[in-house]
Structures are given as structure tokens and as C-alpha cells.
Short mmCIF file of C-alpha atoms and ligand atoms in Angstrom, two decimals:
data_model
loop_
_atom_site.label_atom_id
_atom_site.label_comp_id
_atom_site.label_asym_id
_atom_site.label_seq_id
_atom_site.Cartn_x
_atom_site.Cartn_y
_atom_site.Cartn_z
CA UNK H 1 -33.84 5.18 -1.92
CA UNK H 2 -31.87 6.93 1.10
CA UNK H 3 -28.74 8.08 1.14
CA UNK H 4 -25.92 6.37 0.08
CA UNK H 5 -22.88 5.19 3.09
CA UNK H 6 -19.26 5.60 3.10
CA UNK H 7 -17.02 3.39 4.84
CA UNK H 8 -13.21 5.83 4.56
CA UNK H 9 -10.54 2.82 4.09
CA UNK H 10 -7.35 4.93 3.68
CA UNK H 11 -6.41 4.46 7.27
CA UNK H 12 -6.36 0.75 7.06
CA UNK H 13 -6.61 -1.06 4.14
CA UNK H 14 -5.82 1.73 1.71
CA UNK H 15 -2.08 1.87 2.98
CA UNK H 16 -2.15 -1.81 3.40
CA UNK H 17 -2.71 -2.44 -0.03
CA UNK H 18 -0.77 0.39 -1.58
CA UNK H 19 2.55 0.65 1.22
CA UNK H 20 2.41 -2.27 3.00
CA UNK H 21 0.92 -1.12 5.62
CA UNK H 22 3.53 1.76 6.49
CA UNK H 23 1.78 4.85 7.29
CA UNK H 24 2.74 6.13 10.90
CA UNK H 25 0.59 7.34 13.84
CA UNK H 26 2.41 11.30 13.25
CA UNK H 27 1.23 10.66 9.55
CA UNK H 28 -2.53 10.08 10.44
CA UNK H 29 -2.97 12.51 13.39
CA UNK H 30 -2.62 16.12 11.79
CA UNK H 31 -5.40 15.42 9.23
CA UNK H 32 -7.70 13.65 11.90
CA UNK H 33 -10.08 16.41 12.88
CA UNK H 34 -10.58 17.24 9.35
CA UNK H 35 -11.73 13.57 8.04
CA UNK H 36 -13.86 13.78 10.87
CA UNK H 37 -15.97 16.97 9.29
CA UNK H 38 -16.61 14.84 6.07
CA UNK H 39 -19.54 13.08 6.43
CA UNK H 40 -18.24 9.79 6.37
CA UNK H 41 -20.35 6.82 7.79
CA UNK H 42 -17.28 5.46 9.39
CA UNK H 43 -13.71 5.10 9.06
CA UNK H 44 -11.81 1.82 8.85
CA UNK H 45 -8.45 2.89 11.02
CA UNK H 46 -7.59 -0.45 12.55
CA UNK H 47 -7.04 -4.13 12.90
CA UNK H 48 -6.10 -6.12 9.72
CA UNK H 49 -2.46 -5.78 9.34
CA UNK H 50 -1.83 -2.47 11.28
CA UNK H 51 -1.10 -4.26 14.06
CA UNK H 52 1.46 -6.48 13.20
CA UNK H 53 3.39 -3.79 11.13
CA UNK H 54 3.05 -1.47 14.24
CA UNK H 55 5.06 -2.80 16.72
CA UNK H 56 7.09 -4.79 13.50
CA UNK H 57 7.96 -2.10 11.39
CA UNK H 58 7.33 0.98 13.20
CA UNK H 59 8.15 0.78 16.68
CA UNK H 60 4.23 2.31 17.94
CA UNK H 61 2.03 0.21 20.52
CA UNK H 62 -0.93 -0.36 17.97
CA UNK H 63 -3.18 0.44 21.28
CA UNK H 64 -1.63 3.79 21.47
CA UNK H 65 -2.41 4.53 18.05
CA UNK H 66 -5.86 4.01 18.46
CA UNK H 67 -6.33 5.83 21.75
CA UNK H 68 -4.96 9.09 19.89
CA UNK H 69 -7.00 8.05 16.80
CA UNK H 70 -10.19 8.43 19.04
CA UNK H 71 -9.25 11.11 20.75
CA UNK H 72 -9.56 13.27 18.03
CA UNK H 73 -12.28 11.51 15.64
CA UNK H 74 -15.54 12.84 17.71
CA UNK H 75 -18.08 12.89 15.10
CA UNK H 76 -17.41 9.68 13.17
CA UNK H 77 -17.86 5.87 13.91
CA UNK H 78 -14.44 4.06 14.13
CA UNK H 79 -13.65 0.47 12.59
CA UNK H 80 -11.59 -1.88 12.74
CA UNK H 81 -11.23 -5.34 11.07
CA UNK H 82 -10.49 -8.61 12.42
CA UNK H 83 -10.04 -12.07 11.23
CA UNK H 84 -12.26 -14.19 13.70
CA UNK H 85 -10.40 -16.43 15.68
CA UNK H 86 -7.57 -15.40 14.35
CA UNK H 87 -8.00 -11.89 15.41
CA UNK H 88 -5.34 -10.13 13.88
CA UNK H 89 -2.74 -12.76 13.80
CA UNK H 90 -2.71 -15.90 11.51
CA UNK H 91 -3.66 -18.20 13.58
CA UNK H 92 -6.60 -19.71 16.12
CA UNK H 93 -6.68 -18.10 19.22
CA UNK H 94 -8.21 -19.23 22.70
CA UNK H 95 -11.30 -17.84 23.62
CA UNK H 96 -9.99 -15.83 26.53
CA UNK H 97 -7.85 -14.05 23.85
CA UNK H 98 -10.57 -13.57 21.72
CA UNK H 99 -12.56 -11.86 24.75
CA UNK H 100 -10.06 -9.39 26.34
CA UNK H 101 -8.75 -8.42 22.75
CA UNK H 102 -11.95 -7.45 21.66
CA UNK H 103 -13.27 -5.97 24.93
CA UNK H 104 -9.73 -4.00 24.68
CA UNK H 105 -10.34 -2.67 21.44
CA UNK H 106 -13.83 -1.71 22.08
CA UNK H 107 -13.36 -0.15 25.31
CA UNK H 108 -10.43 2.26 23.82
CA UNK H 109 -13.06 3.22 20.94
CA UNK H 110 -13.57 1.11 18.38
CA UNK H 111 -17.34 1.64 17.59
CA UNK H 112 -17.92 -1.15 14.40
CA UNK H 113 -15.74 -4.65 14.17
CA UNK H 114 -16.02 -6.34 10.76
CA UNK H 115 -15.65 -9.58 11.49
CA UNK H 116 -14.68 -12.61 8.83
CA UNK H 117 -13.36 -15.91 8.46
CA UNK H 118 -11.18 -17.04 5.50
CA UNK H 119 -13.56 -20.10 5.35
CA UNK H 120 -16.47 -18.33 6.55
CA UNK H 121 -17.21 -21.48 9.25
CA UNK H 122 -19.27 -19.70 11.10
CA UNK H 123 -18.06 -21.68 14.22
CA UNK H 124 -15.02 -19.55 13.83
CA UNK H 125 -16.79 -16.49 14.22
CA UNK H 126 -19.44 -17.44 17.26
CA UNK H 127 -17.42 -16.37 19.54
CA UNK H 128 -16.67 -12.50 18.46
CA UNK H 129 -20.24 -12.26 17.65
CA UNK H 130 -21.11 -13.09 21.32
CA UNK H 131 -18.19 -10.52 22.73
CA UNK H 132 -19.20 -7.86 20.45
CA UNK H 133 -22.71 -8.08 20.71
CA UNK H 134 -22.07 -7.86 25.01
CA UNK H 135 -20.06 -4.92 24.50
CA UNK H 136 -22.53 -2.94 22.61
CA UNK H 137 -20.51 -2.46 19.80
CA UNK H 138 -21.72 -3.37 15.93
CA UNK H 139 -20.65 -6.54 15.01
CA UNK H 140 -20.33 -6.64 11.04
CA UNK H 141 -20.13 -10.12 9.79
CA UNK H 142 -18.22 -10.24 6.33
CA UNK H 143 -18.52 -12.94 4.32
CA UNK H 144 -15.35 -13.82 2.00
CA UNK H 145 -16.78 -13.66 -1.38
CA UNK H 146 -15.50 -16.01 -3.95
CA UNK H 147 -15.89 -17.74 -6.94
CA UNK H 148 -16.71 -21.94 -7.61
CA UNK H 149 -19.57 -24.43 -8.37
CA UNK H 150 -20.38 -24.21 -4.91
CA UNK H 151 -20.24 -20.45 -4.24
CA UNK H 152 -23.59 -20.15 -5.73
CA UNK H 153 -26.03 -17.30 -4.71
CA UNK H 154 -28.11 -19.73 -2.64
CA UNK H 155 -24.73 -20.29 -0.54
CA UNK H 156 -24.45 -16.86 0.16
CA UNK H 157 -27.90 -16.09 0.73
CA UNK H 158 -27.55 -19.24 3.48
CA UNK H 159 -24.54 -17.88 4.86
CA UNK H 160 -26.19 -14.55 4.96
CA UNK H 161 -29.00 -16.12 7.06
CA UNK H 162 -26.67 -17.60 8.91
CA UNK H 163 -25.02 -14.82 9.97
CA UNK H 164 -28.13 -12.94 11.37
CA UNK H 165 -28.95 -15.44 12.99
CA UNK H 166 -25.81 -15.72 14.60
CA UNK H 167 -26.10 -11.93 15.65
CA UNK H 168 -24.85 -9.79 12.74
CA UNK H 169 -25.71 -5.84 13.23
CA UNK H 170 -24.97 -5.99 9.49
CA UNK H 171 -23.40 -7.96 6.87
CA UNK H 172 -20.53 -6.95 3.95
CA UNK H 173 -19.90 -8.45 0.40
CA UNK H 174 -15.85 -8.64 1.41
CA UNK H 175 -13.75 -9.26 -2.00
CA UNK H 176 -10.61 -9.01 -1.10
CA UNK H 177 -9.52 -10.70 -4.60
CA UNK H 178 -11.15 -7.79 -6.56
CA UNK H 179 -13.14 -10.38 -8.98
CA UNK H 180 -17.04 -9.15 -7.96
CA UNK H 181 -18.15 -8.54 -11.80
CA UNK H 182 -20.32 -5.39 -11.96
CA UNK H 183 -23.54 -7.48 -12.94
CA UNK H 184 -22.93 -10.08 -10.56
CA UNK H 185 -22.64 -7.90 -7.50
CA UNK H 186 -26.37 -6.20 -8.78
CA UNK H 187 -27.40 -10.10 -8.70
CA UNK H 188 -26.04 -10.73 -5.30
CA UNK H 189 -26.97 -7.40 -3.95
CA UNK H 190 -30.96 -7.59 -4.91
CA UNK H 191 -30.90 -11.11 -3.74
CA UNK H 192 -29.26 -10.50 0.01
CA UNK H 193 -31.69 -7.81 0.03
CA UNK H 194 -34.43 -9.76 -0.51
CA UNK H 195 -33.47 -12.21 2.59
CA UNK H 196 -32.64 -9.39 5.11
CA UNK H 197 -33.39 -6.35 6.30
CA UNK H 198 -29.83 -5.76 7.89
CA UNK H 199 -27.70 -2.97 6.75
CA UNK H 200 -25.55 -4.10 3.78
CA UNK H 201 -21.93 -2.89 2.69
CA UNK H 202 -19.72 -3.39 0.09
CA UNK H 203 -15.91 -4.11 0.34
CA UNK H 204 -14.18 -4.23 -2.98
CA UNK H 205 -10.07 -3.61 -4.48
CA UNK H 206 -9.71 -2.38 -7.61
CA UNK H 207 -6.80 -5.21 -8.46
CA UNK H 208 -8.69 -6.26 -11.85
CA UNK H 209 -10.18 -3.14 -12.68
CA UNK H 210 -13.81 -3.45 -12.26
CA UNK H 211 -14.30 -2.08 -8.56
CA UNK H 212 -15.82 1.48 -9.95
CA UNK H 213 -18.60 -0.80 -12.02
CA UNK H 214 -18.93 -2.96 -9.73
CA UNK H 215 -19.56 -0.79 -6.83
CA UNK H 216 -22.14 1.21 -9.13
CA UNK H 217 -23.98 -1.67 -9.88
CA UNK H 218 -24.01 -2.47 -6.17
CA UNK H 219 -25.65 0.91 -5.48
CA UNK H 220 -28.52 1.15 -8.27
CA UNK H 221 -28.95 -2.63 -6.36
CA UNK H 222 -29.40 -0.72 -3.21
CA UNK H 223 -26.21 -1.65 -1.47
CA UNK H 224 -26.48 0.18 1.48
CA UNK H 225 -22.57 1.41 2.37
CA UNK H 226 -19.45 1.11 0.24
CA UNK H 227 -15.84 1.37 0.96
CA UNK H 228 -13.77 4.14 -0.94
CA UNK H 229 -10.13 5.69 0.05
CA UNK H 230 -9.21 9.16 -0.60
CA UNK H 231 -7.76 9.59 -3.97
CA UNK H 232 -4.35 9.26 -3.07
CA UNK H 233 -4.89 6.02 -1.41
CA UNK H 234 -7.20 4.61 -3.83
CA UNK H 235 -7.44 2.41 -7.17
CA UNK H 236 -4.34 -0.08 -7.93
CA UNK H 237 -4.96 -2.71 -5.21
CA UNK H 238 -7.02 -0.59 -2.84
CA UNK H 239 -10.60 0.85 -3.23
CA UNK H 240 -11.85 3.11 -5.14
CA UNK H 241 -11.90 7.05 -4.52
CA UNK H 242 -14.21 8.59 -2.23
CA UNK H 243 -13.76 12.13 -4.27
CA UNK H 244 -15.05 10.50 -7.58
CA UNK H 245 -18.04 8.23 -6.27
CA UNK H 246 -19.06 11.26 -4.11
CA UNK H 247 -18.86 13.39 -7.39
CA UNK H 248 -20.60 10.58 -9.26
CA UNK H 249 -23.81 10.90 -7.36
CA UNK H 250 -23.66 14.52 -6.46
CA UNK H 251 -27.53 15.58 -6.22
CA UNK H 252 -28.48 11.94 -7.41
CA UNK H 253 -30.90 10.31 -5.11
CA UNK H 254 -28.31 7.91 -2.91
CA UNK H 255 -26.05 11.58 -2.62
CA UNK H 256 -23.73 10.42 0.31
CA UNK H 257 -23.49 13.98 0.69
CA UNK H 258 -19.86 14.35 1.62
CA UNK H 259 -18.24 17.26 2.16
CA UNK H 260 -16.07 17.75 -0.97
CA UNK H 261 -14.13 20.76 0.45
CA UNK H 262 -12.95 18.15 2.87
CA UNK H 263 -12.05 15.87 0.60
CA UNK H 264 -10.26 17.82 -1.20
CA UNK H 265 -7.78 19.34 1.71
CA UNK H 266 -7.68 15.82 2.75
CA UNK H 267 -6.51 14.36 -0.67
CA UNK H 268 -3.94 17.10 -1.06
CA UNK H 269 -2.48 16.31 2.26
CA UNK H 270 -1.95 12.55 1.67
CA UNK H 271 -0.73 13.15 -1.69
CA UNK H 272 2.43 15.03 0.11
CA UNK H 273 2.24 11.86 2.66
CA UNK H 274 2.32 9.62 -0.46
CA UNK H 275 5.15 11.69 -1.78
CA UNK H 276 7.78 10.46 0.78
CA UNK H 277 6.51 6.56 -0.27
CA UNK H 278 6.87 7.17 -3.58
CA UNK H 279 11.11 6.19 -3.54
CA UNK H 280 10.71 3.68 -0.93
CA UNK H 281 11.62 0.14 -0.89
CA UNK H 282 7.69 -0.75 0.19
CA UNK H 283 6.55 0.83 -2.70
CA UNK H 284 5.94 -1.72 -5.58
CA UNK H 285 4.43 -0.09 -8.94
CA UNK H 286 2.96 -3.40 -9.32
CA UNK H 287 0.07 -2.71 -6.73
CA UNK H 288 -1.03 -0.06 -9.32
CA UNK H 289 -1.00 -2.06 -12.66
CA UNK H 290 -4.17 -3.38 -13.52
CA UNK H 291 -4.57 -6.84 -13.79
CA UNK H 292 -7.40 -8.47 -15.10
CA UNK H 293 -5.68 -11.67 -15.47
CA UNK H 294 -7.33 -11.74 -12.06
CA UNK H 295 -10.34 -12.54 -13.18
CA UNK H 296 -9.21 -15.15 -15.59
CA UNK H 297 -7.48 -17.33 -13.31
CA UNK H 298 -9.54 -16.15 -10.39
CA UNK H 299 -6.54 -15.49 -8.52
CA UNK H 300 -6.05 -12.07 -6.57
CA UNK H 301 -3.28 -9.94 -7.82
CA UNK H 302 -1.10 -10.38 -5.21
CA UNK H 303 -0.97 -14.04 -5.40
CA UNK H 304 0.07 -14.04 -9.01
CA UNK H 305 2.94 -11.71 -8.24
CA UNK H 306 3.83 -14.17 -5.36
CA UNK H 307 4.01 -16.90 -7.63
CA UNK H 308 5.94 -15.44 -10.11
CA UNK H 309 8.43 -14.25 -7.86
CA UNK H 310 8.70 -17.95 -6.05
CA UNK H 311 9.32 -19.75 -9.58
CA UNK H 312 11.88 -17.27 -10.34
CA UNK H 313 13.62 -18.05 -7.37
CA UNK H 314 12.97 -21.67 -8.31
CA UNK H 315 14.90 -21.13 -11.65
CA UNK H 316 11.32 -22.52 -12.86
CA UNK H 317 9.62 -19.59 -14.51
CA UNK H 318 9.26 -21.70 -17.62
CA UNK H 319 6.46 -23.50 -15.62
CA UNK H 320 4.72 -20.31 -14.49
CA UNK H 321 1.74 -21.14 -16.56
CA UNK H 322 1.46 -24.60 -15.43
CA UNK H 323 1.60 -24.04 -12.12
CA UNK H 324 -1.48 -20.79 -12.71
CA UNK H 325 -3.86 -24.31 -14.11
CA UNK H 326 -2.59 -26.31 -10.62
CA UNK H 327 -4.02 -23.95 -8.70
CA UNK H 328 -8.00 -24.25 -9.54
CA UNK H 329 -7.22 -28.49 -9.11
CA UNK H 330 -5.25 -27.75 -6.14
CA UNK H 331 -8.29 -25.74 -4.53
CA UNK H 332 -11.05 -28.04 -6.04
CA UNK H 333 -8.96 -30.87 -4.06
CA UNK H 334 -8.75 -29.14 -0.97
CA UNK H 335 -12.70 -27.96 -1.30
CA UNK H 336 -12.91 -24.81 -2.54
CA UNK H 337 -11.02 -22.00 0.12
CA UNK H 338 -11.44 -18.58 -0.67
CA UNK H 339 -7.87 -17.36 -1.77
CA UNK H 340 -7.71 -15.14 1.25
CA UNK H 341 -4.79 -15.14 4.09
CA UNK H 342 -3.54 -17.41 4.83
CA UNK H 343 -5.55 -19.72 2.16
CA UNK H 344 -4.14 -18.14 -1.01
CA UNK H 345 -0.10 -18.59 0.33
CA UNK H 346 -1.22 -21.94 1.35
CA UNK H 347 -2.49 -23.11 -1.70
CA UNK H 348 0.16 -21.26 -3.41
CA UNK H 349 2.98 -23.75 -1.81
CA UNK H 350 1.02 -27.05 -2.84
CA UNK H 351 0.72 -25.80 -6.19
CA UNK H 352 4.12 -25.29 -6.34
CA UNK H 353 5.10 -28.16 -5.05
CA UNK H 354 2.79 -30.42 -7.42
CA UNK H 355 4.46 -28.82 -10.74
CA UNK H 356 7.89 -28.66 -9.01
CA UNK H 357 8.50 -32.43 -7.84
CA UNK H 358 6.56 -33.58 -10.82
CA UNK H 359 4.37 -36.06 -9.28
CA UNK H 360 1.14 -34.78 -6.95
CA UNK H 361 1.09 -33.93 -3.29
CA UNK H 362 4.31 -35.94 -3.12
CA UNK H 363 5.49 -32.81 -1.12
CA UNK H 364 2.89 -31.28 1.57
CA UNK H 365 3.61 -29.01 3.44
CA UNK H 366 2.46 -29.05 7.66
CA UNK H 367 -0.26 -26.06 7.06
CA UNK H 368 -2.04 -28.27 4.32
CA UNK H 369 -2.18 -31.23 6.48
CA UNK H 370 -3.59 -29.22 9.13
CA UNK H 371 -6.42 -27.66 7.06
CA UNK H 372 -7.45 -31.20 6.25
CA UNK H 373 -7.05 -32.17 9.48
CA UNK H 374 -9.99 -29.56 9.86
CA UNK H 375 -7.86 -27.29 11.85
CA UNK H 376 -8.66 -24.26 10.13
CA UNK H 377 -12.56 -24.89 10.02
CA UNK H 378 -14.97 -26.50 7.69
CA UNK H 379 -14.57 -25.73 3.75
CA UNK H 380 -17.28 -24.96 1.52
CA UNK H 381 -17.18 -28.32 -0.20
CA UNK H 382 -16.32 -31.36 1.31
CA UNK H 383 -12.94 -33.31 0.93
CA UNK H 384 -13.11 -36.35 -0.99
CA UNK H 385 -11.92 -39.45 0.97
CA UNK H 386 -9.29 -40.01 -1.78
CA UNK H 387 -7.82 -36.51 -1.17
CA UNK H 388 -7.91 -36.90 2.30
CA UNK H 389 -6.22 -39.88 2.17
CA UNK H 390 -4.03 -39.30 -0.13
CA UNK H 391 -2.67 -35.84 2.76
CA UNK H 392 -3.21 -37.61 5.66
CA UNK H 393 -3.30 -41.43 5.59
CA UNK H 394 -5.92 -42.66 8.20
CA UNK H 395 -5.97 -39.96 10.38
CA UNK H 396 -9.27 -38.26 11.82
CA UNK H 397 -11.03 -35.21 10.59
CA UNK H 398 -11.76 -33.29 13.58
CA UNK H 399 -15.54 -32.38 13.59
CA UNK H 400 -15.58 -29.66 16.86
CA UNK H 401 -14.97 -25.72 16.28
CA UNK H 402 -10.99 -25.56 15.93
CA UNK H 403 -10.88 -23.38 18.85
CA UNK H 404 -12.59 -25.88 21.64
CA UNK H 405 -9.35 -27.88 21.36
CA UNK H 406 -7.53 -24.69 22.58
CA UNK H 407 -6.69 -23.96 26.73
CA UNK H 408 -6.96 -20.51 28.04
CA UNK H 409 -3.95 -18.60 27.34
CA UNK H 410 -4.00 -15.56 29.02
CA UNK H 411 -2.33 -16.29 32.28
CA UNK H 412 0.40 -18.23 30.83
CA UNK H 413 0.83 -15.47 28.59
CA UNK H 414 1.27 -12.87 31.33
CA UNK H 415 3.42 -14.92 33.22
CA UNK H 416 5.85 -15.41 30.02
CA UNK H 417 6.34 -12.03 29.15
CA UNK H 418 6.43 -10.96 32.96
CA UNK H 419 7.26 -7.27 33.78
CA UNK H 420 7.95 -6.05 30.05
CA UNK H 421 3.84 -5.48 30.22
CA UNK H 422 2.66 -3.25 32.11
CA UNK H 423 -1.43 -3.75 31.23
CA UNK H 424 -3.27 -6.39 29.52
CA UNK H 425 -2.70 -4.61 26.18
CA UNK H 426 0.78 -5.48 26.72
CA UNK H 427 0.30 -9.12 27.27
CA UNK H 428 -2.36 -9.24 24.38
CA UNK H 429 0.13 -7.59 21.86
CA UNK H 430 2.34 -11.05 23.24
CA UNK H 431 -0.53 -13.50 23.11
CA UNK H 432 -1.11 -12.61 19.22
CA UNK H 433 3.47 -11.81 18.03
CA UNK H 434 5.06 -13.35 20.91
CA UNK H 435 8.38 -12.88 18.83
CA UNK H 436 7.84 -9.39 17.37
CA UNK H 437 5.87 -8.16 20.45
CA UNK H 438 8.45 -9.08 22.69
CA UNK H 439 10.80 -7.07 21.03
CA UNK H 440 8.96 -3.92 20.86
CA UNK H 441 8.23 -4.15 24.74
CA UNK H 442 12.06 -4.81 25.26
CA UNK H 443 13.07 -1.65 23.30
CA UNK H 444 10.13 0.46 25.44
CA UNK H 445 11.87 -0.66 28.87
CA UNK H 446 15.12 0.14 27.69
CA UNK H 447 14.22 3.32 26.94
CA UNK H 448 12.38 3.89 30.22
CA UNK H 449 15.32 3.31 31.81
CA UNK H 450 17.22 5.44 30.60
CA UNK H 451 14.88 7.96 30.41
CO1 CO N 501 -9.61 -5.37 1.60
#
């Protein structure tokens, strides 16, 4: 068996997970060139929610970021991750967005997308597949791994077919909810093998505390790359650490052969970038508690804290527990989502709702309606005509790809946000956070003029 592949998450989701998201572009620069000596198969450093909190939170143009990010990394692949026609937002986007926002991101250096889709319908990923594929770039198709009668092996070996078909460069096992079992994932892993010959990589969070067993498993399976962080970005809701898997199989056969010197300057320098988190207000010890009630109610970490907090707030906490067994009916109902942005919030609310007004989907909220509508794709399962009724009256599933019911937006777009852009990076930042977007480019031209 080769060598083993690491995917370096810290840079993405290792700070999204542990500090919402928070680290800064003068935080990730200085230890750049370093990270780039390691070994690493690639390096996750954009997309999911480091856009958003970019121009939200921080005040950077996320494009900038990435142009400096590449500017130093020579050596390493870059990655990024995006939600499909959703890109990085948290909704459909036209095509045309879809296009020049990926074209964008390639063309400033993003080497590897991962691409996914909360319902993985692969209708909502045709589209990236195409751009990235004309690009050059790798286009990683992810599938969102979770758990239900119909999530069988077969469906993901299916959806796995699918997928390469569709024109996957390679395909990743994405758990975002942390609840991969370690014998499972050898099950799943031997099996996907078995059906392709594509590279295969392994995305887990260490939310219920299996991740390390899991992602050994994985590897005497033959998993071909994992994703770790760097120690002080790993374990609570992130990955696990790079340092102790690349310890782990030091002179074993699958040796990723890191450079542990490396790692180590590299872990002692985010441990003193850690340091100033460690006091601030995005900093929840939660995200480092394990929580294997995860796996019992099969809902990621994060959700559960969600729904605590909500029935507090609800002066309802006494129906916590009720509201934990409404979820499985509410996603059996609605077909069987993946708990995965924006499913898990959405599913969330109805549950709520159904324990709160004490009578069933007397309260639904617009999102809901929409998904059976069909808006957000196709789910696993289908949705019993009762259900469907029951949300919708007589109303018509829509049976075309969500996004062929969307115009072109990209002129309209331009012509909104006028001369606060001054390139097409400008006007895609608008397209995806009109509100938040706006704002940042605002706050640029004031400062150009006074400047
Ligand atoms: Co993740």
C-alpha cells in the first residue's frame, strides 16, 4: 500500500469549527512558507465559511486573502470548499454565478474544489463539475455521509458511481456530523474501493469522539487521503491532529512522511495564535467537550447545543428530550436530509415547532415549504403524499434542477452595486452577501477617499 495523504484543515475548517471562523489573513501569513515545507498533500485554506466571516467579521476581501495565501504556498496544492449551487452562501445561485465564482477562485490559485450538496442531488452539483473540470482544476465530489434506512452502502456506492460519472477527479467520505463508526468507515471504505479506482479521502470531526478510530480504520481500508489539523486546531469539533496520525504511522507502510520538525514549529506557533482566542467571546468550551450523545440521537454536536439553547429561550427546556425524539420523525417525514447546513437548522425549527404548539406541522416555517416544494433538490427518500399534503396543500413538486428556474444574475448584480466594485470579485462578493458585502465595499471607498 502507498503512502498515506494529508489534507491540512487548520486554515479552514479547523478555525471554523473551533473559533467560528475568526482567524485573520496577518494570523495565517507568517507561518505560510513553513506549512508549505511539510509534506502535506494539500491544504484546505478556503471557501466554506471563510468567506462570509471575512468581509462580516473581519473587514478582509476573502479574494485578497487568497491571492496572498498563494503567493507564498509554492510547493503545496491549495483547497477550497464549496457548497454546490450554493457556493459559499446558503442559497441556489444562477449558473452565471456559479461560473465566474469558480473561474475566479481558480484563476487566483485554488488548485482542488471539494464540491458537495447537503442533499447530494447530483443535479445540484452538474454544473461545478462542468466549470471545474474546463478550468483544469480537480474537482472533488463529497458526498454528505449520513445515517437512515435508506443511506445504505449500496446508496453510496450508487452515488459514488454517480459522481464519476458525472466527472469527479476524486471522491471524499464528508461527515460533517462526526458519527462515521470506526468499523463502518472500513465497510464503506473497502466497498467504494471496490467500485472505483478514483482517489479517495476522508473528511471527519471529532464531535463524538471516534474520528482517531475511525480514520484508522479508514486507512488499514486503504483510504487514500485524510483530513487532520495541527494540534492546536484539532480534536473537539474539528479533525484530528496531523502531529499524532503522522506519529502513528511513522515508518509504517502508508508513512505520510511529514516533516515533523515542521509540525512541530507550526503547532507551537498556533498555540500562541490560539492563546489570544482563548478569552474571547467566539470561544465556546463546548466545541471541545465530547459528545457522544451524537451518535445516539444521530444529531451533530452543534445542533444539540442549538436546540438547547432555543428551548431555553423558549422557557421550554423541560421538553428538551421530547423535542431530541421529534427530530428522527421530523426527518423521516421530510425524507431523510443529511443534518448538514442549512438542513440541520431547518429541521431544527419544525421540530421545535411540533413539540412547542402541541399539535404537528401546525406551524411551518417558509424554508420547509420550500424544500418540499423541491426547491432545495431531490431527498434521498421520497415524500409521502400525506406529508406533502399535509406542508403544502395541492401545490406542485417541481421536478427540474432548482437552479434552471433561476435568470442570470450577474449583470443585474453589477449594475446594483455600481461603482463600490471595482472587478468582478467585487460584484461576486455582492451576488453571494448583498447585505454584508455591500458594507464591506462601502467602508473600502470611504477609506480610499480619504486616503
Ligand atoms: Co467539516
Amino acid at each position: 500500500m502507498s503512502r498515506l495523504r494529508i489534507t491540512e484543515t487548520s486554515l479552514r475548517d479547523g478555525h471554523q469549527s473551533l473559533i467560528a471562523t475568526r482567524m485573520k489573513t496577518e494570523e495565517i501569513l507568517p507561518i505560510l512558507s513553513e506549512m508549505d515545507n511539510v509534506g502535506y498533500y494539500s491544504m484546505e485554506v478556503w471557501g466554506g465559511a471563510t468567506f462570509d466571516t471575512c468581509l462580516r467579521y473581519l473587514n478582509e476581501d476573502p479574494w485578497e486573502r487568497l491571492r496572498k495565501i498563494r503567493d507564498v504556498v509554492k510547493n503545496t496544492k491549495l483547497q477550497m470548499l464549496s457548497r454546490g449551487q450554493n457556493i459559499l452562501g446558503y442559497k441556489n445561485y444562477p449558473d452565471d454565478i456559479v461560473e465566474r465564482f469558480l473561474k475566479n477562485a481558480i484563476y487566483e490559485g485554488i488548485d482542488i474544489v471539494r464540491v458537495f450538496d447537503a442533499l447530494n442531488d447530483i443535479r445540484n452539483l452538474e454544473k461545478s463539475i462542468k466549470v471545474i473540470n474546463g478550468e483544469g482544476a480537480h474537482c472533488q465530489c463529497a458526498i454528505s455521509y449520513t445515517i437512515s434506512p435508506v443511506h445504505t452502502k449500496e446508496y453510496y456506492i450508487n452515488l459514488v458511481k454517480d459522481l464519476e460519472n458525472a466527472g469527479a477527479d476524486s471522491i471524499c467520505i464528508k461527515d460533517m456530523s462526526g458519527i462515521l463508526l470506526p468499523y463502518e468507515a472500513y465497510d464503506l471504505v473497502k466497498s467504494i474501493k471496490e467500485v472505483t479506482k478514483l482517489p479517495l479521502e476522508l473528511h471527519t470531526h471529532c464531535t463524538s469522539g471516534v474520528a482517531e478510530m475511525t480514520m484508522l480504520k479508514a486507512i488499514e481500508a486503504g483510504i487514500d487521503i485524510v483530513d487532520t489539523a495541527i494540534s492546536p486546531l484539532s480534536s473537539g469539533t474539528s479533525q484530528p491532529a496531523t502531529e499524532s496520525l503522522a506519529l502513528t504511522l511513522k515508518d509504517h507502510a502508508r508513512d505520510p512522511k511529514l516533516n515533523i520538525k515542521s509540525l512541530n514549529s507550526i503547532a507551537e506557533y498556533f498555540k500562541s495564535i490560539m492563546k489570544k482566542y482563548e478569552d474571547n467571546e467566539t470561544f465556546n468550551i463546548k466545541v471541545l467537550m465530547t459528545e457522544p450523545k451524537t451518535l445516539l440521537y444521530q444529531i451533530p454536536g452543534g445542533m444539540l447545543s442549538n436546540l438547547l439553547s432555543q428551548m431555553k429561550s423558549l422557557n421550554a427546556s423541560d421538553k428538551f428530550e421530547e423535542v431530541l425524539a421529534e427530530v428522527p420523525k421530523v426527518r423521516k417525514d421530510l425524507g431523510y436530509p443529511p443534518l448538514v447546513t442549512p438542513m440541520s437548522q431547518m429541521i431544527g425549527a419544525q421540530a421545535v415547532f411540533n413539540v412547542i404548539s402541541g399539535e404537528r406541522y401546525k406551524i411551518i416555517p417558509t424554508e420547509i415549504k420550500n424544500y418540499v416544494r423541491g426547491m432545495y433538490g431531490k431527498p434521498a427518500s421520497p415524500i409521502s403524499d400525506e406529508i406533502k399534503k399535509l406542508i403544502i396543500g395541492d401545490e406542485e413538486v417541481i421536478t427540474v434542477r432548482p437552479a434552471d428556474l433561476l435568470r442570470d444574475g450577474y449583470e443585474l448584480y453589477r449594475e446594483e452595486i455600481g461603482h463600490l466594485a471595482q472587478s468582478e470579485q467585487d460584484v461576486l462578493s455582492y451576488a453571494l452577501f448583498p447585505q454584508v458585502a455591500k458594507e464591506f465595499l462601502e467602508k473600502r471607498h470611504e477609506r480610499a477617499a480619504i486616503h
